[in-house]
């Protein structure tokens, strides 16, 4: 009997509590709960697609020498940024430098000789040749008069045959000297001669080719950066012997870097080439940089339902390295001035997006069109800017009696 009455008391208490709860619900629902409301306002809304990927760099080049030798100096360390053409490693020049210097000197000499050949004989040299010709002509005249006098003396028996022959020899020498001086003058006055210029030009070409070869030997002993980039690895030290073709420096072309991320294939309709994005390095959140979508797909991972998207950075910060994890915010849509509501005021279900409008003291559902989804705001259509919209839609139900408390300055 006591057990029976105990169950009756428990049932009575449960009924009483249920009635109390229902009464409270009716009071709240029908007496009008205070709810915060806002009005749609024009503002900028940016819809972003957030994804995570890695920074990849191609090409990565292993740089080597064309010749073997002993390392004289290494000018870079791992992590250094270098410019195209910058010297990275130098070998000892040994005799190569001396050969190059001698070849350059020979080329300069040949260039001067060609200049002389083209210019002809200097005026002072021609004047000297003329003076020499005049001197030997006078000497020939004297020798001729002396020969005539000697012949007369010999006829008169006043000179021996030997003395006459000596006079004749002196005269012959003076004639030969005059011819030689005239020939030298004629040669100088005929310059420049095309055959002399041709010979000088050929000698210069030969000397310049030798200088180029010698300088190439010197340059092959200097390893320079073929492009601007980041030194990923250095495998050589000064004083070490290196073989031709042995990798010494690994260099990444940071100018060809790209970010690769994966996103759900359902986002494909919203992603387009050229869209702007902001990239954030996960390890260094302060390192932000701009990028643009450069490639979408085309491969889709059917098992995971994702597609790869590639982005090209505009300019990489100094402390960003290959294979770093990067978060990207791709700008899918930007509306500069659209009627917008805080995200807490908009809900979505199978029927679509909707808000709660307060009219005549009650909350009523109103379907809206979502134009853009920002981080904190949604741009919507189908709503007037003077309508009161419940700020926190989860706080009310359809038809509930409410007392609107307008909130201003919602951020």
Coordinates of C-alpha atoms in Angstrom, one line a residue:
X1 CA 0.0 0.0 0.0
X2 CA 2.8 2.5 0.9
X3 CA 4.6 1.7 -2.3
X4 CA 1.4 2.4 -4.2
X5 CA 1.0 5.8 -2.6
X6 CA 4.7 6.6 -3.3
X7 CA 4.2 6.1 -7.0
X8 CA 1.1 8.4 -6.9
X9 CA 3.2 11.1 -5.2
X10 CA 5.9 10.9 -7.8
X11 CA 3.4 11.1 -10.6
X12 CA 1.8 14.1 -9.1
X13 CA 5.1 15.9 -8.7
X14 CA 6.0 15.2 -12.4
X15 CA 2.7 16.5 -13.6
X16 CA 3.2 19.6 -11.5
X17 CA 6.7 20.3 -12.8
X18 CA 5.5 19.8 -16.4
X19 CA 2.6 22.2 -15.9
X20 CA 5.0 24.7 -14.4
X21 CA 7.4 24.4 -17.4
X22 CA 4.5 24.8 -19.9
X23 CA 3.2 27.8 -18.0
X24 CA 6.6 29.4 -18.1
X25 CA 6.9 28.7 -21.9
X26 CA 3.5 30.2 -22.5
X27 CA 4.4 33.3 -20.5
X28 CA 7.6 33.8 -22.3
X29 CA 6.2 32.9 -25.7
X30 CA 3.1 35.0 -25.5
X31 CA 4.1 37.8 -23.2
X32 CA 6.9 38.9 -25.5
X33 CA 10.5 38.2 -24.8
X34 CA 13.0 41.1 -25.3
X35 CA 15.1 40.4 -28.4
X36 CA 17.8 42.5 -30.1
X37 CA 17.1 43.6 -33.6
X38 CA 19.1 45.3 -36.4
X39 CA 18.4 46.8 -39.7
X40 CA 20.2 45.8 -42.9
X41 CA 22.9 48.3 -43.8
X42 CA 25.0 48.9 -46.8
X43 CA 28.6 47.8 -46.4
X44 CA 31.5 46.0 -48.1
X45 CA 31.2 42.2 -48.0
X46 CA 34.1 40.0 -49.1
X47 CA 33.5 36.3 -49.5
X48 CA 36.6 34.2 -48.9
X49 CA 37.6 30.6 -49.5
X50 CA 40.1 29.5 -46.9
X51 CA 42.5 26.7 -47.8
X52 CA 45.8 25.3 -46.6
X53 CA 48.7 24.1 -48.7
X54 CA 52.4 24.4 -49.3
X55 CA 54.8 26.7 -51.0
X56 CA 56.6 24.9 -53.8
X57 CA 59.5 26.1 -55.9
X58 CA 60.5 24.9 -59.4
X59 CA 63.1 24.8 -60.7
X60 CA 65.6 23.8 -58.0
X61 CA 69.0 23.6 -59.6
X62 CA 72.2 21.8 -58.5
X63 CA 75.0 24.0 -59.7
X64 CA 78.5 22.6 -60.6
X65 CA 81.8 23.7 -62.2
X66 CA 82.7 23.0 -65.8
X67 CA 86.3 22.4 -64.8
X68 CA 88.2 20.7 -61.9
X69 CA 90.3 22.6 -59.4
X70 CA 90.9 23.7 -55.9
X71 CA 88.3 26.0 -54.3
X72 CA 89.7 29.5 -53.6
X73 CA 86.5 31.0 -51.9
X74 CA 82.8 30.4 -51.3
X75 CA 80.8 33.6 -51.2
X76 CA 77.4 32.3 -50.0
X77 CA 75.9 30.3 -47.1
X78 CA 72.7 28.2 -46.8
X79 CA 69.7 30.5 -46.7
X80 CA 71.3 33.4 -48.6
X81 CA 69.4 35.2 -51.3
X82 CA 71.4 35.8 -54.4
X83 CA 71.0 37.8 -57.6
X84 CA 71.4 36.5 -61.2
X85 CA 75.1 36.6 -62.2
X86 CA 76.4 36.8 -58.6
X87 CA 79.6 34.8 -57.9
X88 CA 79.0 31.9 -55.7
X89 CA 82.2 29.8 -55.7
X90 CA 85.6 30.5 -57.2
X91 CA 88.5 28.1 -58.0
X92 CA 92.1 29.0 -57.9
X93 CA 93.1 30.6 -61.2
X94 CA 96.7 29.2 -61.3
X95 CA 98.1 29.9 -64.8
X96 CA 94.7 30.7 -66.3
X97 CA 94.7 34.3 -65.1
X98 CA 98.2 34.9 -66.5
X99 CA 97.3 33.4 -69.8
X100 CA 94.2 35.6 -70.0
X101 CA 96.2 38.7 -69.2
X102 CA 98.8 37.9 -71.8
X103 CA 96.1 37.3 -74.4
X104 CA 94.4 40.6 -73.6
X105 CA 97.8 42.4 -74.0
X106 CA 98.4 40.7 -77.4
X107 CA 94.9 41.7 -78.6
X108 CA 95.6 45.4 -77.6
X109 CA 98.9 45.3 -79.5
X110 CA 97.2 43.8 -82.6
X111 CA 94.5 46.5 -82.3
X112 CA 97.1 49.3 -82.3
X113 CA 98.9 47.7 -85.3
X114 CA 95.6 47.6 -87.3
X115 CA 95.1 51.3 -86.4
X116 CA 98.5 52.1 -87.8
X117 CA 97.9 50.1 -90.9
X118 CA 94.6 51.9 -91.6
X119 CA 96.1 55.4 -90.8
X120 CA 99.2 55.1 -93.1
X121 CA 102.6 56.5 -92.3
X122 CA 102.9 59.5 -90.0
X123 CA 103.8 62.9 -91.6
X124 CA 107.0 63.1 -89.5
X125 CA 108.1 59.7 -90.8
X126 CA 107.4 60.7 -94.4
X127 CA 109.3 64.0 -93.8
X128 CA 112.2 62.0 -92.5
X129 CA 112.3 59.8 -95.5
X130 CA 112.3 62.8 -97.8
X131 CA 115.2 64.3 -95.9
X132 CA 117.1 61.0 -96.2
X133 CA 116.5 60.8 -99.9
X134 CA 117.8 64.4 -100.3
X135 CA 120.9 63.6 -98.3
X136 CA 121.8 60.5 -100.4
X137 CA 121.1 62.4 -103.6
X138 CA 123.6 65.0 -102.6
X139 CA 126.0 62.2 -101.6
X140 CA 125.5 60.6 -105.1
X141 CA 126.2 64.0 -106.8
X142 CA 129.4 64.3 -104.9
X143 CA 130.4 60.8 -105.7
X144 CA 129.7 61.4 -109.4
X145 CA 131.8 64.5 -109.5
X146 CA 134.6 62.7 -107.7
X147 CA 134.4 59.9 -110.2
X148 CA 134.6 62.3 -113.1
X149 CA 137.7 64.0 -111.5
X150 CA 139.3 60.6 -110.9
X151 CA 138.8 59.5 -114.5
X152 CA 140.5 62.7 -115.7
X153 CA 143.4 62.2 -113.4
X154 CA 143.7 58.6 -114.5
X155 CA 143.8 59.8 -118.2
X156 CA 146.5 62.3 -117.3
X157 CA 148.5 59.5 -115.6
X158 CA 148.1 61.2 -112.2
X159 CA 146.0 58.4 -110.6
X160 CA 146.4 54.7 -110.4
X161 CA 143.8 52.2 -111.7
X162 CA 143.1 51.1 -108.1
X163 CA 142.2 54.6 -107.1
X164 CA 139.9 54.9 -110.1
X165 CA 138.1 51.7 -109.2
X166 CA 137.7 52.9 -105.6
X167 CA 136.0 56.1 -107.0
X168 CA 133.8 54.0 -109.2
X169 CA 132.8 51.8 -106.2
X170 CA 132.0 54.8 -104.1
X171 CA 129.7 56.2 -106.9
X172 CA 127.9 52.8 -107.2
X173 CA 127.2 52.7 -103.5
X174 CA 125.8 56.3 -103.6
X175 CA 123.5 55.4 -106.5
X176 CA 122.2 52.3 -104.6
X177 CA 121.6 54.3 -101.5
X178 CA 119.6 56.9 -103.4
X179 CA 117.4 54.2 -105.0
X180 CA 116.8 52.6 -101.6
X181 CA 115.8 56.0 -100.0
X182 CA 113.5 56.7 -102.9
X183 CA 111.9 53.2 -102.6
X184 CA 111.3 53.8 -98.8
X185 CA 109.7 57.2 -99.5
X186 CA 107.5 55.7 -102.2
X187 CA 106.4 53.0 -99.8
X188 CA 105.5 55.4 -97.1
X189 CA 103.6 57.7 -99.4
X190 CA 101.6 54.8 -100.8
X191 CA 100.3 53.7 -97.4
X192 CA 97.7 52.5 -96.3
X193 CA 97.9 49.5 -98.5
X194 CA 94.9 47.2 -98.5
X195 CA 97.0 44.0 -98.1
X196 CA 98.7 45.5 -95.0
X197 CA 95.3 46.3 -93.5
X198 CA 94.0 42.8 -94.3
X199 CA 97.0 41.2 -92.6
X200 CA 96.7 43.5 -89.5
X201 CA 93.0 42.7 -89.3
X202 CA 93.6 39.0 -89.5
X203 CA 96.2 39.2 -86.7
X204 CA 93.7 41.2 -84.6
X205 CA 90.9 38.6 -85.1
X206 CA 93.3 35.8 -84.1
X207 CA 94.4 37.7 -81.0
X208 CA 90.9 38.5 -79.9
X209 CA 89.8 34.9 -80.4
X210 CA 92.7 33.8 -78.2
X211 CA 91.7 36.4 -75.6
X212 CA 88.1 35.2 -75.5
X213 CA 89.2 31.6 -75.1
X214 CA 91.6 32.5 -72.3
X215 CA 88.9 34.7 -70.5
X216 CA 86.4 31.8 -70.9
X217 CA 88.9 29.6 -69.0
X218 CA 89.0 32.1 -66.2
X219 CA 85.2 32.5 -66.1
X220 CA 84.7 28.7 -66.0
X221 CA 86.6 28.8 -62.7
X222 CA 83.9 31.1 -61.2
X223 CA 80.4 29.5 -60.4
X224 CA 77.8 32.2 -60.8
X225 CA 74.0 32.2 -60.1
X226 CA 72.1 31.6 -63.3
X227 CA 69.0 33.3 -61.8
X228 CA 68.0 35.1 -58.7
X229 CA 67.1 32.7 -55.9
X230 CA 67.6 31.2 -52.5
X231 CA 70.6 29.0 -51.6
X232 CA 69.1 25.8 -50.2
X233 CA 72.4 23.8 -49.8
X234 CA 76.1 24.4 -49.9
X235 CA 78.3 21.3 -50.1
X236 CA 81.8 22.8 -50.6
X237 CA 84.4 24.7 -48.5
X238 CA 87.5 26.7 -49.4
X239 CA 90.6 24.5 -50.0
X240 CA 88.7 21.5 -51.2
X241 CA 89.3 19.8 -54.5
X242 CA 86.3 19.6 -56.7
X243 CA 85.6 17.6 -59.9
X244 CA 84.0 18.9 -63.0
X245 CA 80.2 18.4 -62.8
X246 CA 80.1 17.8 -59.0
X247 CA 77.1 19.6 -57.4
X248 CA 78.4 22.5 -55.1
X249 CA 75.3 24.7 -54.6
X250 CA 71.6 24.0 -54.7
X251 CA 69.7 27.1 -55.7
X252 CA 65.9 27.6 -55.8
X253 CA 64.3 30.0 -58.2
X254 CA 62.0 31.8 -55.8
X255 CA 60.6 33.9 -58.7
X256 CA 58.9 30.7 -60.0
X257 CA 57.4 29.8 -56.6
X258 CA 53.7 28.8 -56.4
X259 CA 51.3 27.8 -53.6
X260 CA 49.4 24.5 -54.0
X261 CA 46.2 24.0 -52.0
X262 CA 43.4 21.5 -52.1
X263 CA 39.7 22.5 -51.8
X264 CA 36.4 20.7 -52.1
X265 CA 35.3 20.1 -55.6
X266 CA 32.0 21.8 -54.8
X267 CA 33.9 25.1 -54.7
X268 CA 34.9 24.9 -58.4
X269 CA 32.0 27.0 -59.6
X270 CA 33.2 29.9 -57.5
X271 CA 36.9 29.8 -58.2
X272 CA 38.3 31.5 -61.3
X273 CA 41.8 32.2 -62.6
X274 CA 43.1 35.6 -61.6
X275 CA 41.2 35.9 -58.3
X276 CA 43.1 37.7 -55.6
X277 CA 44.2 36.0 -52.4
X278 CA 46.1 36.7 -49.2
X279 CA 48.6 34.1 -48.1
X280 CA 49.7 33.6 -44.5
X281 CA 52.7 31.5 -43.5
X282 CA 51.6 29.3 -40.7
X283 CA 55.0 29.3 -38.9
X284 CA 55.2 33.1 -39.3
X285 CA 51.7 34.6 -39.1
X286 CA 53.2 38.1 -39.5
X287 CA 54.5 37.1 -43.0
X288 CA 51.6 37.9 -45.3
X289 CA 51.8 38.4 -49.0
X290 CA 49.5 38.7 -52.0
X291 CA 48.9 36.0 -54.6
X292 CA 46.6 35.2 -57.5
X293 CA 44.9 32.0 -58.6
X294 CA 46.9 30.8 -61.6
X295 CA 45.6 27.2 -62.2
X296 CA 42.6 25.2 -61.2
X297 CA 42.8 21.4 -61.5
X298 CA 42.4 19.8 -63.9
X299 CA 42.8 16.6 -61.9
X300 CA 40.2 15.8 -59.3
X301 CA 40.7 13.3 -56.5
X302 CA 37.5 11.3 -56.8
X303 CA 38.1 9.4 -53.5
X304 CA 38.4 12.5 -51.4
X305 CA 36.4 14.9 -53.6
X306 CA 39.0 17.6 -53.8
X307 CA 40.7 19.5 -56.5
X308 CA 44.1 21.2 -56.5
X309 CA 44.4 25.0 -56.9
X310 CA 47.6 26.8 -57.7
X311 CA 48.4 30.4 -56.8
X312 CA 51.3 32.6 -57.9
X313 CA 52.7 35.0 -55.2
X314 CA 53.3 38.6 -56.3
X315 CA 56.4 39.0 -54.1
X316 CA 57.7 36.6 -51.4
X317 CA 58.9 38.0 -48.0
X318 CA 62.5 37.3 -47.2
X319 CA 61.7 34.8 -44.4
X320 CA 59.6 32.5 -46.6
X321 CA 61.1 29.2 -47.7
X322 CA 60.2 26.3 -49.9
X323 CA 57.8 23.6 -48.5
X324 CA 56.4 26.0 -45.8
X325 CA 52.8 25.5 -44.9
X326 CA 50.7 28.4 -46.2
X327 CA 47.1 29.4 -45.4
X328 CA 45.4 31.2 -48.3
X329 CA 42.2 33.3 -48.3
X330 CA 40.9 33.4 -51.9
X331 CA 38.7 36.3 -52.6
X332 CA 35.7 34.7 -54.3
X333 CA 33.4 37.8 -54.4
X334 CA 33.6 41.4 -53.3
X335 CA 30.5 43.6 -53.0
X336 CA 31.4 47.2 -52.3
X337 CA 28.0 48.4 -51.1
X338 CA 25.3 45.7 -50.5
X339 CA 22.5 45.4 -47.9
X340 CA 24.1 43.2 -45.3
X341 CA 23.3 41.6 -42.0
X342 CA 25.5 40.0 -39.3
X343 CA 25.9 36.3 -39.8
X344 CA 24.1 35.6 -36.5
X345 CA 20.9 37.0 -38.1
X346 CA 20.8 34.6 -41.0
X347 CA 20.0 30.9 -40.9
X348 CA 19.7 28.2 -43.6
X349 CA 17.7 25.0 -43.9
X350 CA 16.4 22.8 -46.7
X351 CA 14.1 25.6 -47.9
X352 CA 16.9 28.1 -48.2
X353 CA 18.3 31.1 -46.3
X354 CA 15.9 33.1 -44.0
X355 CA 15.8 35.7 -41.3
X356 CA 13.3 36.5 -38.5
X357 CA 11.5 39.8 -39.1
X358 CA 9.7 41.5 -36.2
X359 CA 6.3 42.9 -37.2
X360 CA 3.4 43.8 -34.8
X361 CA 5.2 42.3 -31.9
X362 CA 5.8 38.9 -33.4
X363 CA 8.7 37.1 -35.1
X364 CA 8.0 35.9 -38.7
X365 CA 10.2 34.0 -41.0
X366 CA 11.3 35.8 -44.2
X367 CA 13.2 34.1 -47.0
X368 CA 16.2 35.9 -48.3
X369 CA 18.8 35.5 -51.0
X370 CA 22.4 35.3 -49.9
X371 CA 24.5 37.3 -52.3
X372 CA 27.9 37.0 -50.5
X373 CA 29.1 35.4 -47.3
X374 CA 31.7 37.5 -45.4
X375 CA 33.6 36.6 -42.3
X376 CA 31.1 38.5 -40.1
X377 CA 28.5 39.8 -42.5
X378 CA 26.2 38.4 -45.2
X379 CA 25.0 40.4 -48.2
X380 CA 21.4 39.5 -48.7
X381 CA 18.6 40.3 -51.2
X382 CA 14.8 40.3 -50.7
X383 CA 14.9 42.6 -47.6
X384 CA 14.2 46.3 -47.1
X385 CA 16.6 48.5 -45.1
X386 CA 13.9 49.6 -42.7
X387 CA 12.8 46.2 -41.5
X388 CA 13.7 45.0 -38.0
X389 CA 15.7 41.7 -38.1
X390 CA 16.4 39.6 -35.1
X391 CA 20.1 39.8 -34.4
X392 CA 20.4 36.2 -33.0
X393 CA 18.0 34.1 -35.0
X394 CA 18.5 31.1 -32.7
X395 CA 16.8 33.0 -29.9
X396 CA 13.3 33.1 -31.4
X397 CA 10.7 30.9 -33.1
X398 CA 8.2 31.5 -35.8
X399 CA 5.2 33.4 -34.5
X400 CA 6.7 34.1 -31.1
X401 CA 5.7 37.3 -29.3
X402 CA 8.7 39.5 -28.9
X403 CA 9.6 43.0 -27.8
X404 CA 12.2 44.5 -30.2
X405 CA 15.2 46.2 -28.8
X406 CA 17.1 47.9 -31.6
X407 CA 20.9 47.6 -31.5
X408 CA 23.0 50.2 -33.2
X409 CA 26.6 50.2 -34.2
X410 CA 26.9 46.4 -34.7
X411 CA 30.4 45.6 -35.9

